Tab-separated table of C-alpha atoms in Angstrom:
chain	number	residue	atom	x	y	z
A	1	MET	CA	0.123	-0.018	-0.041
A	2	PHE	CA	2.882	2.297	0.867
A	3	SER	CA	5.093	1.094	-2.097
A	4	ARG	CA	6.791	3.729	-4.268
A	5	ASP	CA	9.494	1.762	-5.970
A	6	PHE	CA	10.350	-1.899	-6.837
A	7	THR	CA	12.299	-2.691	-3.314
A	8	SER	CA	9.393	-1.848	-1.336
A	9	LEU	CA	7.061	-3.609	-3.406
A	10	PHE	CA	9.114	-6.717	-3.555
A	11	PHE	CA	9.256	-6.814	0.137
A	12	GLY	CA	5.612	-6.172	0.347
A	13	ARG	CA	4.942	-9.181	-1.757
A	14	LEU	CA	7.550	-11.040	0.176
A	15	LEU	CA	5.424	-10.528	3.508
A	16	ASN	CA	2.223	-11.303	1.476
A	17	GLY	CA	3.705	-14.451	0.198
A	18	LEU	CA	4.903	-15.590	3.642
A	19	ALA	CA	1.537	-14.833	5.128
A	20	SER	CA	-0.023	-16.874	2.431
A	21	ALA	CA	2.212	-19.730	2.844
A	22	MET	CA	1.568	-19.879	6.677
A	23	PHE	CA	-2.279	-19.873	6.268
A	24	VAL	CA	-3.180	-22.174	3.165
A	25	ALA	CA	-1.789	-25.522	4.262
A	26	PRO	CA	-2.984	-25.164	8.161
A	27	SER	CA	-6.449	-24.036	6.931
A	28	ILE	CA	-6.598	-27.028	4.748
A	29	ALA	CA	-5.416	-29.335	7.547
A	30	ALA	CA	-8.107	-27.653	9.876
A	31	ALA	CA	-10.894	-28.391	7.414
A	32	SER	CA	-10.042	-31.866	7.357
A	33	LEU	CA	-9.556	-32.157	11.416
A	34	ILE	CA	-12.312	-30.383	12.789
A	35	VAL	CA	-15.121	-32.942	11.181
A	36	SER	CA	-15.727	-36.802	11.090
A	37	GLU	CA	-13.947	-38.778	8.691
A	38	GLU	CA	-16.843	-39.295	6.538
A	39	LEU	CA	-17.256	-35.435	6.161
A	40	VAL	CA	-13.777	-34.581	5.424
A	41	GLY	CA	-14.402	-34.554	1.457
A	42	LYS	CA	-17.395	-32.352	2.062
A	43	SER	CA	-15.520	-29.976	4.465
A	44	LEU	CA	-12.588	-29.470	1.852
A	45	SER	CA	-14.877	-28.907	-0.900
A	46	TYR	CA	-16.853	-26.221	0.928
A	47	ARG	CA	-13.707	-24.555	2.120
A	48	SER	CA	-12.431	-24.326	-1.464
A	49	ALA	CA	-15.969	-23.054	-2.590
A	50	ALA	CA	-15.404	-20.228	-0.059
A	51	VAL	CA	-12.003	-19.398	-1.338
A	52	SER	CA	-13.590	-19.118	-4.935
A	53	LEU	CA	-16.343	-16.928	-3.508
A	54	GLY	CA	-13.658	-14.523	-2.299
A	55	ALA	CA	-11.900	-14.870	-5.630
A	56	LEU	CA	-15.036	-14.027	-7.396
A	57	VAL	CA	-15.744	-10.619	-5.704
A	58	GLY	CA	-12.076	-9.637	-5.180
A	59	PRO	CA	-10.772	-9.200	-8.669
A	60	ILE	CA	-13.846	-7.345	-9.914
A	61	LEU	CA	-13.831	-4.926	-6.984
A	62	GLY	CA	-10.041	-4.593	-6.956
A	63	GLY	CA	-10.008	-4.082	-10.677
A	64	TYR	CA	-12.493	-1.166	-10.715
A	65	LEU	CA	-10.598	0.414	-7.672
A	66	VAL	CA	-7.349	0.419	-9.478
A	67	ASP	CA	-8.979	1.803	-12.713
A	68	TYR	CA	-11.133	4.379	-10.962
A	69	VAL	CA	-9.756	5.308	-7.642
A	70	SER	CA	-6.024	4.298	-7.027
A	71	TYR	CA	-3.719	1.068	-6.364
A	72	THR	CA	-3.452	2.472	-2.818
A	73	MET	CA	-7.088	2.244	-2.030
A	74	ALA	CA	-7.200	-1.621	-3.464
A	75	PHE	CA	-4.135	-2.507	-1.301
A	76	ALA	CA	-5.819	-0.769	1.653
A	77	LEU	CA	-8.971	-2.581	1.108
A	78	ALA	CA	-7.042	-6.040	0.937
A	79	ALA	CA	-4.994	-5.132	4.144
A	80	PHE	CA	-8.441	-4.495	5.987
A	81	LEU	CA	-10.043	-7.575	5.108
A	82	SER	CA	-6.855	-9.600	6.020
A	83	LEU	CA	-6.900	-8.052	9.510
A	84	LEU	CA	-10.518	-8.801	9.715
A	85	ASN	CA	-9.897	-12.383	8.817
A	86	ALA	CA	-7.205	-12.665	11.540
A	87	ILE	CA	-9.521	-11.150	14.211
A	88	VAL	CA	-12.286	-13.984	13.009
A	89	CYS	CA	-9.317	-16.719	13.429
A	90	ILE	CA	-8.439	-15.510	17.070
A	91	VAL	CA	-11.841	-15.167	18.291
A	92	PHE	CA	-12.708	-18.817	17.003
A	93	HIS	CA	-9.461	-20.296	18.468
A	94	LEU	CA	-10.343	-18.725	21.813
A	95	LYS	CA	-13.958	-20.074	21.729
A	96	THR	CA	-12.702	-23.411	20.806
A	97	HIS	CA	-9.615	-23.719	23.232
A	98	GLY	CA	-9.573	-26.775	25.117
A	99	ARG	CA	-12.462	-28.337	22.805
A	100	SER	CA	-10.354	-28.736	19.801
A	101	ARG	CA	-10.042	-32.021	17.801
A	102	PHE	CA	-6.599	-30.712	16.602
A	103	PRO	CA	-3.740	-33.300	17.684
A	104	LEU	CA	-1.832	-32.090	20.682
A	105	GLU	CA	1.801	-31.496	20.455
A	106	LYS	CA	2.991	-34.992	21.911
A	107	GLU	CA	0.518	-36.648	19.558
A	108	LYS	CA	1.798	-35.058	16.425
A	109	GLY	CA	3.955	-37.054	14.096
A	110	SER	CA	7.230	-36.454	12.357
A	111	TRP	CA	7.877	-34.917	8.857
A	112	ARG	CA	8.879	-38.494	7.788
A	113	ASP	CA	5.653	-39.813	8.665
A	114	ALA	CA	3.864	-37.290	6.604
A	115	ILE	CA	5.959	-37.891	3.397
A	116	ASN	CA	4.667	-41.008	1.619
A	117	PRO	CA	4.464	-41.917	-2.023
A	118	THR	CA	0.911	-40.343	-2.501
A	119	VAL	CA	1.964	-37.013	-0.909
A	120	LEU	CA	4.905	-37.130	-3.085
A	121	LEU	CA	3.253	-37.683	-6.212
A	122	PHE	CA	0.754	-34.654	-5.697
A	123	THR	CA	3.673	-32.613	-4.577
A	124	VAL	CA	5.432	-33.088	-7.972
A	125	THR	CA	1.861	-32.723	-9.816
A	126	SER	CA	1.093	-29.551	-8.059
A	127	PHE	CA	4.455	-28.201	-8.960
A	128	VAL	CA	3.423	-28.310	-12.560
A	129	SER	CA	-0.301	-26.996	-11.742
A	130	GLY	CA	1.228	-24.226	-10.021
A	131	LEU	CA	3.015	-23.278	-13.214
A	132	ALA	CA	-0.306	-23.283	-14.694
A	133	PHE	CA	-1.879	-21.165	-12.157
A	134	PHE	CA	0.923	-18.605	-12.489
A	135	THR	CA	0.313	-18.553	-16.109
A	136	PHE	CA	-3.382	-17.828	-15.627
A	137	ARG	CA	-3.098	-15.578	-12.574
A	138	SER	CA	-0.054	-13.619	-13.434
A	139	LEU	CA	1.369	-13.858	-17.002
A	140	LEU	CA	-2.174	-13.151	-18.575
A	141	GLN	CA	-2.410	-10.221	-16.504
A	142	SER	CA	1.068	-8.965	-17.623
A	143	GLN	CA	0.105	-9.499	-21.130
A	144	TYR	CA	-3.295	-7.805	-20.685
A	145	LYS	CA	-1.192	-4.764	-19.389
A	146	ASP	CA	0.985	-4.983	-22.601
A	147	LEU	CA	-2.095	-5.051	-24.760
A	148	GLY	CA	-3.423	-1.832	-23.054
A	149	TYR	CA	-6.431	-3.593	-21.264
A	150	PRO	CA	-8.011	-2.244	-18.195
A	151	SER	CA	-7.551	-3.921	-15.030
A	152	SER	CA	-11.262	-4.551	-14.752
A	153	LEU	CA	-11.213	-6.594	-17.811
A	154	TYR	CA	-8.965	-9.023	-16.340
A	155	GLY	CA	-10.759	-8.894	-13.242
A	156	LEU	CA	-13.882	-10.131	-15.184
A	157	LEU	CA	-12.052	-13.119	-16.365
A	158	ILE	CA	-10.752	-14.103	-12.694
A	159	ALA	CA	-14.446	-13.604	-11.569
A	160	CYS	CA	-15.531	-15.912	-13.998
A	161	PHE	CA	-13.111	-18.316	-13.290
A	162	SER	CA	-14.156	-18.186	-9.762
A	163	ALA	CA	-17.642	-18.531	-10.448
A	164	ILE	CA	-17.381	-21.774	-12.180
A	165	THR	CA	-14.831	-23.014	-9.394
A	166	MET	CA	-17.239	-22.167	-6.819
A	167	ILE	CA	-20.172	-23.734	-8.278
A	168	LEU	CA	-18.323	-26.980	-8.962
A	169	ARG	CA	-17.006	-26.833	-5.594
A	170	ILE	CA	-20.384	-26.861	-4.038
A	171	ILE	CA	-21.618	-29.698	-5.770
A	172	SER	CA	-18.246	-31.518	-5.780
A	173	PRO	CA	-18.999	-33.662	-2.614
A	174	ARG	CA	-21.433	-35.584	-4.513
A	175	VAL	CA	-19.064	-36.237	-7.286
A	176	LEU	CA	-16.127	-37.143	-5.440
A	177	ASP	CA	-17.443	-39.118	-2.448
A	178	ASN	CA	-16.986	-42.398	-3.958
A	179	GLY	CA	-13.573	-43.820	-2.910
A	180	ILE	CA	-10.106	-43.029	-3.481
A	181	ARG	CA	-9.542	-44.679	-6.756
A	182	ARG	CA	-12.247	-42.445	-8.310
A	183	LEU	CA	-10.680	-39.441	-6.991
A	184	PHE	CA	-7.379	-40.392	-8.661
A	185	VAL	CA	-9.356	-40.910	-11.971
A	186	ILE	CA	-10.783	-37.356	-11.502
A	187	SER	CA	-7.787	-35.613	-10.702
A	188	ALA	CA	-6.249	-36.862	-13.748
A	189	ILE	CA	-8.990	-35.737	-15.935
A	190	CYS	CA	-8.758	-32.291	-14.163
A	191	TYR	CA	-5.104	-32.111	-14.958
A	192	PHE	CA	-5.703	-32.847	-18.681
A	193	VAL	CA	-8.400	-30.305	-18.821
A	194	VAL	CA	-6.405	-27.522	-17.125
A	195	GLY	CA	-3.365	-28.423	-19.687
A	196	LEU	CA	-5.919	-28.097	-22.791
A	197	GLY	CA	-7.024	-24.750	-21.340
A	198	SER	CA	-3.377	-23.671	-21.448
A	199	ILE	CA	-3.014	-24.763	-24.769
A	200	VAL	CA	-6.147	-23.035	-26.001
A	201	LEU	CA	-5.060	-19.971	-24.072
A	202	SER	CA	-1.899	-19.682	-26.597
A	203	TRP	CA	-4.203	-18.579	-29.342
A	204	ALA	CA	-7.321	-17.601	-27.515
A	205	TYR	CA	-5.861	-15.081	-25.263
A	206	THR	CA	-7.386	-11.705	-26.310
A	207	TYR	CA	-10.709	-10.415	-24.873
A	208	PRO	CA	-13.408	-11.804	-25.110
A	209	GLU	CA	-12.035	-15.219	-26.658
A	210	ALA	CA	-10.091	-15.579	-23.358
A	211	TYR	CA	-13.387	-16.813	-21.852
A	212	ILE	CA	-12.982	-20.197	-23.839
A	213	PRO	CA	-9.732	-21.186	-21.803
A	214	VAL	CA	-11.029	-19.544	-18.488
A	215	ALA	CA	-13.837	-22.154	-18.878
A	216	PHE	CA	-11.344	-24.861	-19.153
A	217	TYR	CA	-9.324	-23.555	-16.165
A	218	GLY	CA	-12.485	-23.261	-14.109
A	219	VAL	CA	-13.615	-26.670	-14.677
A	220	GLY	CA	-10.466	-28.305	-14.107
A	221	PHE	CA	-9.359	-26.537	-11.014
A	222	GLY	CA	-12.915	-26.665	-9.755
A	223	PHE	CA	-12.898	-30.381	-9.108
A	224	LEU	CA	-9.008	-30.851	-8.929
A	225	VAL	CA	-8.399	-28.896	-5.614
A	226	PRO	CA	-10.786	-30.627	-3.425
A	227	ALA	CA	-9.856	-34.144	-5.206
A	228	VAL	CA	-6.328	-33.960	-4.604
A	229	GLN	CA	-6.817	-32.582	-0.953
A	230	SER	CA	-9.299	-35.455	-0.218
A	231	ILE	CA	-6.653	-37.957	-1.728
A	232	ILE	CA	-4.079	-36.614	0.734
A	233	SER	CA	-6.417	-36.514	3.565
A	234	MET	CA	-7.340	-40.291	3.132
A	235	SER	CA	-3.894	-41.396	2.601
A	236	THR	CA	-2.285	-39.674	5.941
A	237	THR	CA	-3.224	-40.053	9.388
A	238	LYS	CA	-4.564	-37.004	11.542
A	239	ASN	CA	-1.482	-36.628	13.501
A	240	VAL	CA	0.544	-35.676	10.244
A	241	ARG	CA	-2.142	-34.153	8.183
A	242	ASN	CA	-1.094	-30.481	8.426
A	243	ARG	CA	2.625	-31.484	7.561
A	244	ALA	CA	1.201	-33.361	4.669
A	245	MET	CA	-0.774	-30.717	3.522
A	246	THR	CA	2.321	-28.051	3.821
A	247	ILE	CA	4.415	-30.350	1.650
A	248	TYR	CA	1.622	-30.464	-1.007
A	249	ALA	CA	1.272	-26.817	-0.931
A	250	MET	CA	4.907	-26.125	-1.085
A	251	GLY	CA	5.148	-27.838	-4.513
A	252	SER	CA	2.446	-25.574	-5.958
A	253	ASP	CA	4.205	-22.672	-4.257
A	254	LEU	CA	7.549	-23.622	-5.908
A	255	GLY	CA	5.805	-23.986	-9.100
A	256	GLY	CA	4.416	-20.495	-8.971
A	257	PHE	CA	8.093	-19.398	-8.019
A	258	VAL	CA	9.815	-21.191	-10.957
A	259	GLY	CA	6.893	-20.095	-13.379
A	260	GLY	CA	7.575	-16.605	-12.554
A	261	ILE	CA	11.207	-16.755	-13.526
A	262	ILE	CA	11.230	-19.364	-16.469
A	263	LEU	CA	7.877	-18.393	-17.925
A	264	GLY	CA	8.535	-14.665	-17.673
A	265	TYR	CA	11.721	-15.197	-19.503
A	266	VAL	CA	10.289	-17.140	-22.148
A	267	ALA	CA	7.396	-14.718	-22.752
A	268	GLN	CA	9.730	-11.810	-22.778
A	269	ILE	CA	12.127	-13.383	-25.363
A	270	TYR	CA	9.752	-15.840	-27.340
A	271	GLY	CA	6.306	-14.468	-26.806
A	272	TYR	CA	3.393	-15.295	-24.417
A	273	GLU	CA	1.871	-17.725	-26.913
A	274	LEU	CA	4.745	-20.015	-26.520
A	275	ALA	CA	4.742	-19.995	-22.692
A	276	TYR	CA	1.238	-20.968	-22.647
A	277	MET	CA	1.832	-23.847	-24.880
A	278	LEU	CA	4.784	-24.887	-23.159
A	279	ILE	CA	3.013	-25.133	-19.688
A	280	GLY	CA	-0.155	-26.861	-21.445
A	281	LEU	CA	2.300	-29.813	-22.983
A	282	LEU	CA	4.167	-29.936	-19.352
A	283	LEU	CA	0.552	-30.339	-17.789
A	284	MET	CA	-0.014	-33.370	-19.958
A	285	ILE	CA	2.747	-34.976	-17.755
A	286	ASP	CA	0.432	-34.780	-14.557
A	287	PRO	CA	-2.413	-37.150	-15.770
A	288	VAL	CA	0.014	-39.811	-16.859
A	289	LEU	CA	2.035	-39.779	-13.547
A	290	VAL	CA	-1.477	-40.081	-11.680
A	291	LEU	CA	-2.764	-43.008	-13.915
A	292	LEU	CA	0.334	-44.876	-13.569
A	293	TYR	CA	0.267	-44.631	-9.663
A	294	LEU	CA	-3.319	-45.543	-9.829
A	295	ARG	CA	-2.440	-48.553	-11.619
A	296	ARG	CA	0.310	-49.331	-9.098
A	297	MET	CA	-2.265	-48.879	-6.636
A	298	LYS	CA	-3.911	-52.229	-7.360
A	299	THR	CA	-1.134	-54.105	-5.894
A	300	VAL	CA	-0.084	-51.755	-3.236
A	301	ASP	CA	-1.918	-50.490	-0.031
A	302	ILE	CA	-1.751	-46.724	0.231
A	303	SER	CA	-3.961	-46.141	3.168
A	304	PRO	CA	-2.310	-44.801	6.313
A	305	HIS	CA	-1.347	-47.176	8.923
């Protein structure tokens, strides 16, 4: 909000990224720990739907504030909402203190216990999907700036994406609540759909054609996130679930970090279209890995012990 040069903006984004990293994985784990085992999938789906609801309103509001008021006002609103969110979390913690279902410190497992083949698989696949999410959330925004589009236009695309994911995540418990093998198949299909969306984005990036790849992204990520989180939850015990979710989230964060460097360079030297096509082709590796692992599951027990 107070940034006036690249250095201050960099440190502001660094703090923002640190806060997000500290919040995402624990919030996913919490959603799976505060309910009974049979309701974990539904809890994770509704949590993801709430995130999509925020992402539906935020980009539109932020885009119009940037275009018609200022960046400072947009950042100030974001800071206020973050503070409000922190207060809600503190109040909830104080009210549930002593009655929580979270594991006690002495009950928590080790990092080694949290790392199993399933967690490692989806850490790798989330690294590649993190590249794709960066492509959509940052690279496309940079291209729209270069094309001279207003910020509100990009905000509408993000809102469309968020609306699709929110609707799908609300209904996802009915689709995903049919065993872990079905979840693997759904996640493989979703990775393929997201990859296809990136390929389509390489030629349909202008407005309003961009709504086509946005639909692919929305459908793919709409089911993908709760499906993968449910798989990790089902393949780990409660005492290591937070750490397992942290490892999984780390893959996505690293994908976004690497994407910012490599894909940004590719876009600058060879064009945005090649960057979109490249990430789309890389994403096709994910469904192959998931299906190969699913085939291996037929002879190997992956359930937590």
